[in-house]
Coordinates of C-alpha atoms in Angstrom, one line a residue:
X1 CA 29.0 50.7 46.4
X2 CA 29.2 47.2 48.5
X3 CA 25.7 46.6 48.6
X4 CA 25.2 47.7 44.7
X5 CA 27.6 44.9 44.0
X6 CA 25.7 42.2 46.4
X7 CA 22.9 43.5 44.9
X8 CA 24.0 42.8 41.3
X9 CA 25.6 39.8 41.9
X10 CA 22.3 38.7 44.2
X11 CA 20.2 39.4 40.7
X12 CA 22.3 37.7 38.4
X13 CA 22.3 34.7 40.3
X14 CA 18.6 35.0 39.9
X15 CA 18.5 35.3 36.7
X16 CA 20.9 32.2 35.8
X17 CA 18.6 30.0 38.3
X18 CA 15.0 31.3 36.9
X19 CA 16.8 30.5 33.0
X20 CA 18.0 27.1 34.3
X21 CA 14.5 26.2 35.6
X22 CA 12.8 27.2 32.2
X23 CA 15.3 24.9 30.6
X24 CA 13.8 22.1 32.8
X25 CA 10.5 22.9 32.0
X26 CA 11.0 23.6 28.6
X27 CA 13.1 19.8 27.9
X28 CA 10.0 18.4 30.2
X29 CA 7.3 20.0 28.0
X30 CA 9.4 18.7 24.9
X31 CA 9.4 15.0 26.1
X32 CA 5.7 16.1 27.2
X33 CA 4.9 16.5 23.2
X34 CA 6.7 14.2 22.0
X35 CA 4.6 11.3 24.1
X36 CA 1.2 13.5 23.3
X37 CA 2.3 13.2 19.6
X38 CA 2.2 9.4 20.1
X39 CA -0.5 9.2 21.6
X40 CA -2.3 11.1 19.3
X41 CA -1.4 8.8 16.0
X42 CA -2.5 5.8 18.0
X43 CA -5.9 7.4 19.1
X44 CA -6.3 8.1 15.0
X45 CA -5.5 4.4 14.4
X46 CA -8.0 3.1 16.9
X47 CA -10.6 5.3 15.7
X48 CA -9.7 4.4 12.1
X49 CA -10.1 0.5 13.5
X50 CA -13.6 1.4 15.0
X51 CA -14.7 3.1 12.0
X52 CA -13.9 0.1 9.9
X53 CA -15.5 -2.6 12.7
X54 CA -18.6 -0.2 12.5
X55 CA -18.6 -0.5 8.8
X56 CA -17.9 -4.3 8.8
X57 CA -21.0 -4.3 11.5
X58 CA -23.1 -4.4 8.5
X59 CA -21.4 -6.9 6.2
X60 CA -22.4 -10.4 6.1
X61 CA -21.4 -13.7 4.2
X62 CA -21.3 -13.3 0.3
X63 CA -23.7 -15.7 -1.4
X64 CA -20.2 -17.2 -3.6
X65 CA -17.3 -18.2 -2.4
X66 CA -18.3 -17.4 1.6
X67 CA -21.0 -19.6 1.6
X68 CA -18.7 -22.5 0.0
X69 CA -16.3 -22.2 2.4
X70 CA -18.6 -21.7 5.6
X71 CA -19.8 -25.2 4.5
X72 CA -16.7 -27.2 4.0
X73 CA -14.5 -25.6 6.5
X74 CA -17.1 -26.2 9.1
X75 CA -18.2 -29.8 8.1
X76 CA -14.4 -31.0 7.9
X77 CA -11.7 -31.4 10.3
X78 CA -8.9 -29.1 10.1
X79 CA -6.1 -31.4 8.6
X80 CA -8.7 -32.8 5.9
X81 CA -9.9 -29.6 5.2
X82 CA -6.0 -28.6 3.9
X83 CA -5.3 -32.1 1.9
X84 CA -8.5 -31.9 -0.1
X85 CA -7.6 -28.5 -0.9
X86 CA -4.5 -29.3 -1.7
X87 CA -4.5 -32.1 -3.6
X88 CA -7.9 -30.7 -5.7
X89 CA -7.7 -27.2 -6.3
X90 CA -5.0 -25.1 -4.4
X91 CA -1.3 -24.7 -2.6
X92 CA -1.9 -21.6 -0.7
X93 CA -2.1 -23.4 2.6
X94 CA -1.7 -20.5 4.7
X95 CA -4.7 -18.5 3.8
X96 CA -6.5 -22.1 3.6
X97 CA -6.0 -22.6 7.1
X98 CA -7.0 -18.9 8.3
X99 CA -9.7 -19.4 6.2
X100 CA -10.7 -22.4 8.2
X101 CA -10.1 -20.5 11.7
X102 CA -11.8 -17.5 10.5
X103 CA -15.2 -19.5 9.5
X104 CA -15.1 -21.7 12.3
X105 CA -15.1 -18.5 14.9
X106 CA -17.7 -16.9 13.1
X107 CA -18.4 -13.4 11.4
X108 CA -17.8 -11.7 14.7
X109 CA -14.2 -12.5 14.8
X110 CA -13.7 -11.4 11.6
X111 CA -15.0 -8.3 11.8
X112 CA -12.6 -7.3 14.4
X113 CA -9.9 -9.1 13.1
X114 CA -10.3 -7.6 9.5
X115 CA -10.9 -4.5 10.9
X116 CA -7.3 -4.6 13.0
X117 CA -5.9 -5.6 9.5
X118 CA -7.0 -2.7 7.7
X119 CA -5.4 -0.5 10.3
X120 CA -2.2 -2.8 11.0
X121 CA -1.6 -2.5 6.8
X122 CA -1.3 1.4 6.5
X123 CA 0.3 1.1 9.9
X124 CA 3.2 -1.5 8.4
X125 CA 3.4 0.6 4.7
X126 CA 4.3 4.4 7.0
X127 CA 6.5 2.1 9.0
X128 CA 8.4 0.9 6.1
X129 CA 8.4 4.1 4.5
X130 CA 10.3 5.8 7.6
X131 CA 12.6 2.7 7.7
X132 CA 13.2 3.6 3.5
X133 CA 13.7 7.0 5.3
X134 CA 16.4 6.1 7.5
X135 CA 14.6 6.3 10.9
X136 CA 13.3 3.5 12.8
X137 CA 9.6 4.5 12.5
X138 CA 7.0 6.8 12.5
X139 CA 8.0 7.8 16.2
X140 CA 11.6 8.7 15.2
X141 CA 10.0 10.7 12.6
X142 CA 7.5 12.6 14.9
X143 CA 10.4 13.4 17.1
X144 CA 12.9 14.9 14.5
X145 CA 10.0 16.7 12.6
X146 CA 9.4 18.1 16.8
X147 CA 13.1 19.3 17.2
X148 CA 12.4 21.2 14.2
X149 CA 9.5 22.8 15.8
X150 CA 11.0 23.6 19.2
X151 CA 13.9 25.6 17.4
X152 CA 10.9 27.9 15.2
X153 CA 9.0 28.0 18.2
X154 CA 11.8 29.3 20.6
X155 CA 13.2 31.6 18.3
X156 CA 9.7 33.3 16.8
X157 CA 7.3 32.3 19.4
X158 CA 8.9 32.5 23.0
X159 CA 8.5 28.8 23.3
X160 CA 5.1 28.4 22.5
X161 CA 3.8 25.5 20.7
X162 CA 1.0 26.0 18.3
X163 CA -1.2 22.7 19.6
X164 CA -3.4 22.5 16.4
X165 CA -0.4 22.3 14.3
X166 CA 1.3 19.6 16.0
X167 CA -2.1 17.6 16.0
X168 CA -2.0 17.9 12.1
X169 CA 2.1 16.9 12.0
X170 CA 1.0 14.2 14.1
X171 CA -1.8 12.7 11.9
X172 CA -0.9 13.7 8.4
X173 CA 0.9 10.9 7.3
X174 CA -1.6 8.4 8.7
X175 CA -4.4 10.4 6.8
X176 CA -2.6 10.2 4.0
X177 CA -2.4 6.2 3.8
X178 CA -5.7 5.9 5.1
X179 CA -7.3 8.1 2.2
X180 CA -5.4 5.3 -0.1
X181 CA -8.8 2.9 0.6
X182 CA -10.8 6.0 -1.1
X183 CA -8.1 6.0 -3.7
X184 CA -9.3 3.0 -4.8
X185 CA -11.7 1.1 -7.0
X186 CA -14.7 0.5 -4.9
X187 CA -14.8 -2.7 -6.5
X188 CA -10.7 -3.4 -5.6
X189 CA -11.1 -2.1 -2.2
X190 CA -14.8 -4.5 -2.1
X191 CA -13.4 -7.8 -3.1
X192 CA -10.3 -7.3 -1.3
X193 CA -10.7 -5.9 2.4
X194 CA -14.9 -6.4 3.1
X195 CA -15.5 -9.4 1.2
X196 CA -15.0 -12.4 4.2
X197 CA -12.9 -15.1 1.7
X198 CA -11.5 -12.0 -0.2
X199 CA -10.1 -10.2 3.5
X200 CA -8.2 -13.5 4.1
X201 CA -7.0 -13.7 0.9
X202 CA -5.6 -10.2 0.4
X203 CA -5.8 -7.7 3.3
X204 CA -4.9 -10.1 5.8
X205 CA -2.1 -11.5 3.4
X206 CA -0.9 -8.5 2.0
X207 CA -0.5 -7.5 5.5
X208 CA 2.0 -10.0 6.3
X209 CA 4.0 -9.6 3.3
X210 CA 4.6 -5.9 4.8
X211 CA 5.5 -6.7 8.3
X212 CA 7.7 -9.4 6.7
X213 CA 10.0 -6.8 5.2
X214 CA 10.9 -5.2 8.4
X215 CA 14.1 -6.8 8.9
X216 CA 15.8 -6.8 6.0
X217 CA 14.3 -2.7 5.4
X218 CA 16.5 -2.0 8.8
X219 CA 19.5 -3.6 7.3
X220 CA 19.7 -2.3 4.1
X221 CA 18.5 1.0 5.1
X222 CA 21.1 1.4 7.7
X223 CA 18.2 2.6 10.7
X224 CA 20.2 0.7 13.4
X225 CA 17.0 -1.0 14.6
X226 CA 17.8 -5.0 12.9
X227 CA 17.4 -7.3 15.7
X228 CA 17.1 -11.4 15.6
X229 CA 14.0 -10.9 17.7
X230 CA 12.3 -9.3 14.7
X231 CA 11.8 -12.6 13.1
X232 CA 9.2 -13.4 16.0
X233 CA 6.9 -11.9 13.7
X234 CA 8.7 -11.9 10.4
X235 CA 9.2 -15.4 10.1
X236 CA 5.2 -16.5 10.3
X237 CA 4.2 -13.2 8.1
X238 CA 6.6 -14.5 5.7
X239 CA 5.2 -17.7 5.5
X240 CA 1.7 -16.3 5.4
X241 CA 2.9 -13.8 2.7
X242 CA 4.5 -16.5 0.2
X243 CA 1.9 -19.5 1.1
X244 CA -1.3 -17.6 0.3
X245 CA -1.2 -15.1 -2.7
X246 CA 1.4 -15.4 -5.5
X247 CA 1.4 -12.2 -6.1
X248 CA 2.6 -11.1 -2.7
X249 CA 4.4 -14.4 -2.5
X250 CA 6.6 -12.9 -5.7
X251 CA 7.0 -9.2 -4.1
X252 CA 8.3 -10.8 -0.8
X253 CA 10.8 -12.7 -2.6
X254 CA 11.7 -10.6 -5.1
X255 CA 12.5 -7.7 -2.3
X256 CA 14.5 -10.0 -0.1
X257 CA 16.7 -11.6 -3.0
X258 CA 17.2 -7.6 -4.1
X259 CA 17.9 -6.4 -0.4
X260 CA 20.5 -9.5 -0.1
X261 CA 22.5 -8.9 -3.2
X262 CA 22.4 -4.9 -2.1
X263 CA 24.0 -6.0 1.4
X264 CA 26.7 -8.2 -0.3
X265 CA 27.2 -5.4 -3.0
X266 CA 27.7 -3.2 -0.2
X267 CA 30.1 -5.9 1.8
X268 CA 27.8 -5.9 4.6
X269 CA 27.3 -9.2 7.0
X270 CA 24.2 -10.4 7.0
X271 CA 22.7 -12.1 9.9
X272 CA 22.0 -15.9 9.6
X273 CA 18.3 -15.0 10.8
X274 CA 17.9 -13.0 7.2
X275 CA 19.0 -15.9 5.4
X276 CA 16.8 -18.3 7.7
X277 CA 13.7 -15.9 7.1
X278 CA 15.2 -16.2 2.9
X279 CA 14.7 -19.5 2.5
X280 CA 11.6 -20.3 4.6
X281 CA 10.1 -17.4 2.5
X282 CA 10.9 -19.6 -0.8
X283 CA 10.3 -23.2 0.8
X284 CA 7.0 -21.8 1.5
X285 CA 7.0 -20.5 -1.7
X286 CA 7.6 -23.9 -3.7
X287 CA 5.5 -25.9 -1.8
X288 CA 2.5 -23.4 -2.9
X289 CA 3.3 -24.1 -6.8
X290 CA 3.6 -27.9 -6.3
X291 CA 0.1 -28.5 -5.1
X292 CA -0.8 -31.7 -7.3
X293 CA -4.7 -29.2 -7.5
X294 CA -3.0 -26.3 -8.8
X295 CA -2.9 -28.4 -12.1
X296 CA -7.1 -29.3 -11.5
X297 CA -8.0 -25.9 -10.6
X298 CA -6.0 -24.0 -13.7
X299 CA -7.9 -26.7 -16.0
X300 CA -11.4 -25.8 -14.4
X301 CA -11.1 -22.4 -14.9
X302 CA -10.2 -22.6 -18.1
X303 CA -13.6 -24.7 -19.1
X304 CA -15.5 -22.1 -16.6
X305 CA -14.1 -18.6 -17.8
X306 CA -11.6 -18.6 -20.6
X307 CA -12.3 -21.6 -22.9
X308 CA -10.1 -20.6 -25.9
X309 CA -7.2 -19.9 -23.4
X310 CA -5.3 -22.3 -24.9
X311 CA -5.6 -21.4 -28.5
X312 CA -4.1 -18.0 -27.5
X313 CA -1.5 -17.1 -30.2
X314 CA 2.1 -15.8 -28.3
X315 CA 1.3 -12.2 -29.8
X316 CA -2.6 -12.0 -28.9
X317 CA -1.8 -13.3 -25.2
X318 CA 0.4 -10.6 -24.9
X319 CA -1.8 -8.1 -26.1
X320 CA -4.6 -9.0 -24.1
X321 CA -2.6 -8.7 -20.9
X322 CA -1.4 -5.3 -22.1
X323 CA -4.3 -4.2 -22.9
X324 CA -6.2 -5.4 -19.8
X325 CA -3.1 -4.2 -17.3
X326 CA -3.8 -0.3 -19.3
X327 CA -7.5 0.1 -18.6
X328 CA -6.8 -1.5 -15.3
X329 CA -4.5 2.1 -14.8
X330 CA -6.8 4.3 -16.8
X331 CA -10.0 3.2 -14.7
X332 CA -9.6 1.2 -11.3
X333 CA -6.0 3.0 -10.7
X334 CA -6.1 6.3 -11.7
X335 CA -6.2 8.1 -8.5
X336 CA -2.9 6.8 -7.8
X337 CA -1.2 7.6 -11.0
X338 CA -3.0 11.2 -10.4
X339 CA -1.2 11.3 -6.7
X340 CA 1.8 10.4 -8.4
X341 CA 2.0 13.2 -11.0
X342 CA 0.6 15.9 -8.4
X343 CA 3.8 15.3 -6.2
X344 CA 6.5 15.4 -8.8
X345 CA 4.7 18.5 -9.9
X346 CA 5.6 19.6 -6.1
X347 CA 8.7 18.1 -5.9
X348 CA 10.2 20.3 -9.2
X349 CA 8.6 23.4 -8.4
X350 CA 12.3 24.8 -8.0
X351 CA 13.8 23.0 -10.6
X352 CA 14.9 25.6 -13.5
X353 CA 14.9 22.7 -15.9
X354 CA 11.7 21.0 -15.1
X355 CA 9.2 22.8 -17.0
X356 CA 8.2 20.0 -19.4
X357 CA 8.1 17.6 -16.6
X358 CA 5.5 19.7 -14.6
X359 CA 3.7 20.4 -18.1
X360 CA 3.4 17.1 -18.5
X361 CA 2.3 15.7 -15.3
X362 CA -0.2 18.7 -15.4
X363 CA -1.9 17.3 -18.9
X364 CA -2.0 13.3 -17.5
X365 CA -3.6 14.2 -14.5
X366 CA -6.2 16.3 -16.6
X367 CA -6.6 13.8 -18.9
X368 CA -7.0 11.3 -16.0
X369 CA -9.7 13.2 -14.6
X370 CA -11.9 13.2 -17.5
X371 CA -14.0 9.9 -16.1
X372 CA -15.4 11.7 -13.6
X373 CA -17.1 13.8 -15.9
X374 CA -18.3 10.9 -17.1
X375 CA -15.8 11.3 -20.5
X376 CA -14.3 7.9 -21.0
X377 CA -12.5 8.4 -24.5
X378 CA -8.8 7.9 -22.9
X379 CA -9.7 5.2 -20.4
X380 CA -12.2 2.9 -23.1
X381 CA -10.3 0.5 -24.6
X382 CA -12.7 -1.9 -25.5
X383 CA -13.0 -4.9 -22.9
X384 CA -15.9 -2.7 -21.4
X385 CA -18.1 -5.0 -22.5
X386 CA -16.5 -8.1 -20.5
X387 CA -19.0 -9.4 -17.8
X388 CA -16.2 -11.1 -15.3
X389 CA -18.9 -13.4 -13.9
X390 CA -19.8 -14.9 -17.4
X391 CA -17.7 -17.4 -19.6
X392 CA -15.5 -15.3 -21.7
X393 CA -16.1 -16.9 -25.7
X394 CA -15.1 -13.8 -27.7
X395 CA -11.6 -12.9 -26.5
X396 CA -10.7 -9.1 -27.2
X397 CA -7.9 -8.3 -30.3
X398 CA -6.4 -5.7 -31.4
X399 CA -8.6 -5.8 -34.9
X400 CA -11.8 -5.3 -32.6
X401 CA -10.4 -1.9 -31.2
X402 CA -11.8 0.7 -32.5
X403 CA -10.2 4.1 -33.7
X404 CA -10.8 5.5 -29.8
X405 CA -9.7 2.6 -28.9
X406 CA -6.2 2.3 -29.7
X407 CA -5.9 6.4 -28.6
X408 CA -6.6 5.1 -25.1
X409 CA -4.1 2.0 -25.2
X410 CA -1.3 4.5 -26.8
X411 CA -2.0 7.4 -23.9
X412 CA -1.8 5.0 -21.7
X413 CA 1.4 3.3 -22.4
X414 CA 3.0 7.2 -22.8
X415 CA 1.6 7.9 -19.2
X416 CA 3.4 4.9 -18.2
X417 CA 6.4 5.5 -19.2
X418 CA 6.6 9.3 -18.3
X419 CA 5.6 8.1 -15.6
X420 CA 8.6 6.1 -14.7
X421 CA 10.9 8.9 -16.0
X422 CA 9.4 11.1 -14.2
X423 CA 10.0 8.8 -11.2
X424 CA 13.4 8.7 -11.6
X425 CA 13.8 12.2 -12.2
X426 CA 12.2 13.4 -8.9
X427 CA 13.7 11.0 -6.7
X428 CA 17.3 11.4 -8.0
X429 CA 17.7 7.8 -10.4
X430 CA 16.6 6.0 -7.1
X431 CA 16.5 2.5 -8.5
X432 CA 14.6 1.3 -5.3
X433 CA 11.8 3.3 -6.4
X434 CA 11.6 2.4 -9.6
X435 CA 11.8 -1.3 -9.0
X436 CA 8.3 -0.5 -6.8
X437 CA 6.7 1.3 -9.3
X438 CA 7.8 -1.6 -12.1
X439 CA 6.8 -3.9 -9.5
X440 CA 3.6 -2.5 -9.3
X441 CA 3.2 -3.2 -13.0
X442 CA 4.6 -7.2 -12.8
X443 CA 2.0 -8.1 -10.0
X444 CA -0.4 -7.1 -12.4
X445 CA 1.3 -8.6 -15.3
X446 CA 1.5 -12.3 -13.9
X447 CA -2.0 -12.5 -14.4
X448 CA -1.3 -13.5 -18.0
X449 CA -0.8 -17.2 -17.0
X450 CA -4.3 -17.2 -15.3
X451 CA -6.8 -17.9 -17.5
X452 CA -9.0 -16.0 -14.5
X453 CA -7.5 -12.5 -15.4
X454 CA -11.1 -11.1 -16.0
X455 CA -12.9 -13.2 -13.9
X456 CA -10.5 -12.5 -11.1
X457 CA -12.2 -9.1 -10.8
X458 CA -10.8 -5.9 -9.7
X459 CA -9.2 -7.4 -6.2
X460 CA -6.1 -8.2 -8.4
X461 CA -5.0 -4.3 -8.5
X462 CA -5.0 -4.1 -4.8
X463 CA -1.3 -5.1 -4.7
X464 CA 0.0 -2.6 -7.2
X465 CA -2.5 0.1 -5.3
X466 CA -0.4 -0.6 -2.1
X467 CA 3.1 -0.3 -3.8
X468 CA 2.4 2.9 -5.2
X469 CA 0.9 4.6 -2.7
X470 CA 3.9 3.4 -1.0
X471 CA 5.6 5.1 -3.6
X472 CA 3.4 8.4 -3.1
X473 CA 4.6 8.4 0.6
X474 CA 8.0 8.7 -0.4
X475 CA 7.3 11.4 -2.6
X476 CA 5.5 13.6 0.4
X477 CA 8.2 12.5 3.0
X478 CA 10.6 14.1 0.3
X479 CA 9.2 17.7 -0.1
X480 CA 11.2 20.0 1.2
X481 CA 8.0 22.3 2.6
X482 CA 5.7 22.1 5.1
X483 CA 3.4 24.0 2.8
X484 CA 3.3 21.5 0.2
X485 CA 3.0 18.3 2.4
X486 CA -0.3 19.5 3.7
X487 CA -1.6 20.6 0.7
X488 CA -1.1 17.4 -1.5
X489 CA -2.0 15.4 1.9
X490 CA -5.2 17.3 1.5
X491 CA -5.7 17.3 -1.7
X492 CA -5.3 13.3 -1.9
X493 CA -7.5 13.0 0.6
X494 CA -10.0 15.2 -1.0
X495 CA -9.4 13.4 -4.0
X496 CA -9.9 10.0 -2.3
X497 CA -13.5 11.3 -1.2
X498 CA -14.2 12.3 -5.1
X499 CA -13.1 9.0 -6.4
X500 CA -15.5 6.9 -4.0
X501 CA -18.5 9.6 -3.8
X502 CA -18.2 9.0 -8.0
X503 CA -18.1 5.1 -8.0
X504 CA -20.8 4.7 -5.0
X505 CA -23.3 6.6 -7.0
X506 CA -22.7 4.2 -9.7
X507 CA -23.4 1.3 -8.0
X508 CA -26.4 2.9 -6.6
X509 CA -27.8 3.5 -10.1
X510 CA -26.8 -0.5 -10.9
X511 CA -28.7 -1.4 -8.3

C-alpha cells in the first residue's frame, strides 16, 4: 500500500508540472500570436504602399495645374513663391509650401511620398475608429478580439489556433478601408490621390486633419492613451489640416470645438496642450481666409466658370447646391450610401421591430444599384449635361427639370433622410455619428459660396467619402457576429471592385 501511495502521489505531481508547463507554452504561444497578428497588418499596409507606388510608377505631371506649378515653384524662391500666392490668389499656405517642396524634389519623391499617404490615411481613419471604440488602436483591438479566440479555441479545439482565421481577423478591417478607394468615383479618387497638385491638396491634407484628431479622440473617448507628446505630430497636422483645404480646415475645427464643450459638459480637465493645439488650429485657420488673393482668385473664377454667379437669386443658389450635393450622392457616392444601408440591414437583423427599417434599406440600395445597369432614372437630375471644364452660361433651375427629373431630386432627399434615421436608430441616438454623417453633407454644402462648385470636379466628395466610410467602420466594429463582419467586409469589397470595373470601362469607351 506504501509504494501505491508514492506512486500516486509521484504521478500527480506529474501531472500538475506537465499542466503548468502547457500553461507556459500556451501564454507564450498567445503573446506569440498576438505579435504575428501585428505583423501581419503591417506587412498588408506595406504591400498596400507598394501597390500604390507601382501604380503611381506610371503617373506623370498633368498638362493643368502640374505643369503651372512645376514652373513657378521651380523658377521662384521659396519665400516669394508663398507672398505671390498669397497676396494674388490663395491663403492655403500650407499646401502652398508642400507644393513647392514636392515639385522642387521631383516626381520621384512624390510617388513614394503619396503613396505612404494613401496608406498612412486608412491607417489614421481604423485608428480613430478604435479610439471612437474605446481602445487605443488597432493593436488593442487585435488583442481583445485574440482573448476571444484563445477561450473558443481552448474549450472546442484543445488549444489549437485556426492560422487562416486569424490571418483574416487580422487584415479585415484594413481590407475594409482600403476597398473605400474602389468605393469611390474614379474621378474623386483621380483628382484627389493620383493627380500630383490634387495629392497635395487632399490626400496629403486630409491626412493630417486625421492624425490631428488623435488627441482630443483619446480624451473624450476615455482610451487612457492622451499624452502631451502627441502634439509632436498633432500640432503640425493641424496646421497643415486648417492652412490648406477649407473643407478639412472646417471638420478639424468643428470636431475640436465639439470634443471641448463634450469634456467641459462632462467636467473633465482638459490639458493646456488641447487648448494650445485649439487655437493654433483656428489661428491657422484665419490667417487662410484673410489672404488679400482670396478676394482676386473668387473674382477670376467667377469671370472663368460661373459668370452669372452673382445674379443668383437666394432661392435658385440654394437649389443649385441642393441639387448638385443630390446627384453628387446618387452618382459619385453611392457605394457608400449602399455600404451604409447593407450594415444597418445587419445590425437589426434581431430587432423584432425593425422590419420597415431593413425593408427599406433593402429598396435604396436596389434602387442605388440601378446605374450599373446602366438605368439612370433615379440618379439624372439634369446637370448631366454640365462640362466642368467649360464656362458655365446656362445655370440649372428647377423649371428646366424635367418630370424624371424632380423623381430623382425627391428620392434622393428621402434616402437622405432615412438615412440619418436609420443612423440613429442602429447606433442607439449616437449624436457623434450623426454629426459625421451631417458633416459629411456640410463639407459638401460649403461649396455654395464657390462659384467653382462644378468646375471643382469630383475631388470635392473625397471628404464626405472619408467621413462615411468612417461611419461604415463603426457600423462593422458594432455587429455583434463574426459571421456578419466578414460577410459585409466582403461584400464591400466586392462591391468596391464593381463600382471601379463599371467606371474604368467608361472612361475607356471616352477615350
Amino acid at each position: 500500500m506504501a509504494i501505491q501511495e508514492i506512486l500516486l502521489d509521484f504521478l500527480e505531481e506529474k501531472k500538475d508540472i506537465k499542466g503548468f508547463i502547457n500553461i507556459i507554452d500556451m501564454s507564450a504561444d498567445k503573446e506569440k500570436s498576438k505579435t504575428n497578428q501585428k505583423k501581419i497588418v503591417w506587412i498588408f499596409w506595406a504591400f498596400m504602399a507598394i501597390a500604390i507606388f507601382l501604380i503611381l510608377n506610371q503617373m506623370g505631371y498633368s498638362d493643368g495645374d502640374d505643369t503651372y506649378f512645376y514652373h513657378y515653384s521651380t523658377t521662384m524662391g521659396f519665400f516669394e513663391y508663398l507672398s505671390w500666392r498669397y497676396q494674388t490668389w490663395v491663403g492655403r499656405m500650407a499646401a502652398e509650401a508642400i507644393v513647392y517642396i514636392t515639385f522642387n524634389l521631383g516626381l520621384g519623391f512624390w510617388r513614394v511620398a503619396d503613396a505612404v499617404m494613401m496608406v498612412l490615411l486608412p491607417i489614421g481613419i481604423l485608428r480613430l475608429g478604435c479610439k471612437v471604440a474605446g481602445y487605443t488602436g488597432y493593436t488593442a483591438l487585435l488583442n481583445e478580439n485574440q482573448e476571444r479566440v484563445d477561450v473558443g479555441t481552448e474549450q472546442h479545439n484543445s488549444g489549437e489556433l485556426n492560422v487562416w482565421r486569424n490571418l483574416w481577423k487580422s487584415v479585415r478591417y484594413p481590407v475594409l478601408l482600403a476597398s473605400g478607394y474602389l468605393l469611390m468615383s474614379v474621378m474623386t479618387l483621380g483628382y484627389s490621390a493620383v493627380w500630383v497638385n490634387g495629392s497635395i491638396f487632399y490626400t496629403w491634407t486630409f491626412t493630417a486633419g486625421v492624425w490631428a484628431m488623435m488627441p482630443l479622440a483619446d480624451l473624450v473617448f476615455d482610451t487612457g492613451a492622451f499624452s502631451n507628446r502627441q502634439l509632436i505630430y498633432a500640432l503640425p497636422c493641424s496646421v497643415i489640416a486648417a492652412m490648406s483645404i477649407e473643407q478639412m480646415g472646417a471638420v478639424l475645427l468643428a470636431f475640436e470645438g465639439l470634443s471641448i464643450l463634450s469634456l467641459l459638459l462632462q467636467k473633465k480637465r482638459i490639458p493646456v496642450a488641447i487648448w494650445i493645439q485649439t487655437v493654433i488650429t483656428f489661428a491657422a485657420f484665419v490667417i487662410l481666409f484673410m489672404a488679400p488673393g482670396n478676394d482676386v482668385r473668387v473674382a477670376s473664377e467667377i469671370a472663368t466658370w460661373m459668370p452669372g454667379y452673382k445674379e443668383l437669386s437666394v432661392g435658385n443658389h440654394l437649389f443649385m447646391t441642393i441639387q448638385w450635393m443630390l446627384s453628387s450622392f446618387a452618382n459619385e457616392g453611392k457605394a457608400f450610401f449602399i455600404a451604409i444601408w447593407a450594415a444597418g440591414f445587419l445590425l437589426l437583423v434581431k430587432s423584432k421591430k425593425a422590419k420597415v427599417y431593413q425593408s427599406l434599406a433593402v429598396v435604396f440600395s436596389v434602387v442605388a444599384l440601378l446605374p450599373y445597369a446602366g438605368i439612370s432614372f433615379f440618379s439624372e437630375m439634369g446637370i448631366g449635361y454640365i462640362d466642368i471644364e467649360q464656362c458655365l452660361t446656362e445655370l440649372p433651375t428647377w423649371q428646366t427639370m424635367t418630370t424624371q427629373n424632380r423623381i430623382a431630386f425627391f428620392w434622393w432627399i428621402a434616402a437622405v433622410l432615412f438615412t440619418l434615421v436609420l443612423l440613429w436608430k442602429v447606433t442607439g441616438h449616437s449624436v457623434f455619428i450623426s454629426m459625421v454623417f451631417l458633416g459629411g453633407i456640410a463639407s459638401e454644402a460649403v461649396l455654395h459660396f464657390s462659384p467653382t462648385i462644378y468646375a471643382s470636379g469630383a475631388r470635392v466628395y473625397y471628404l464626405t467619402d472619408l467621413m462615411y466610410l468612417f461611419i461604415i467602420l463603426w457600423m462593422v466594429m458594432r455587429m455583434d457576429s463574426e459571421k456578419k463582419k466578414n460577410l459585409f467586409i466582403a461584400g464591400a469589397a466586392a462591391l468596391g471592385v464593381i463600382n471601379f470595373l463599371s467606371q474604368y470601362s467608361i472612361m475607356l469607351l471616352k477615350l
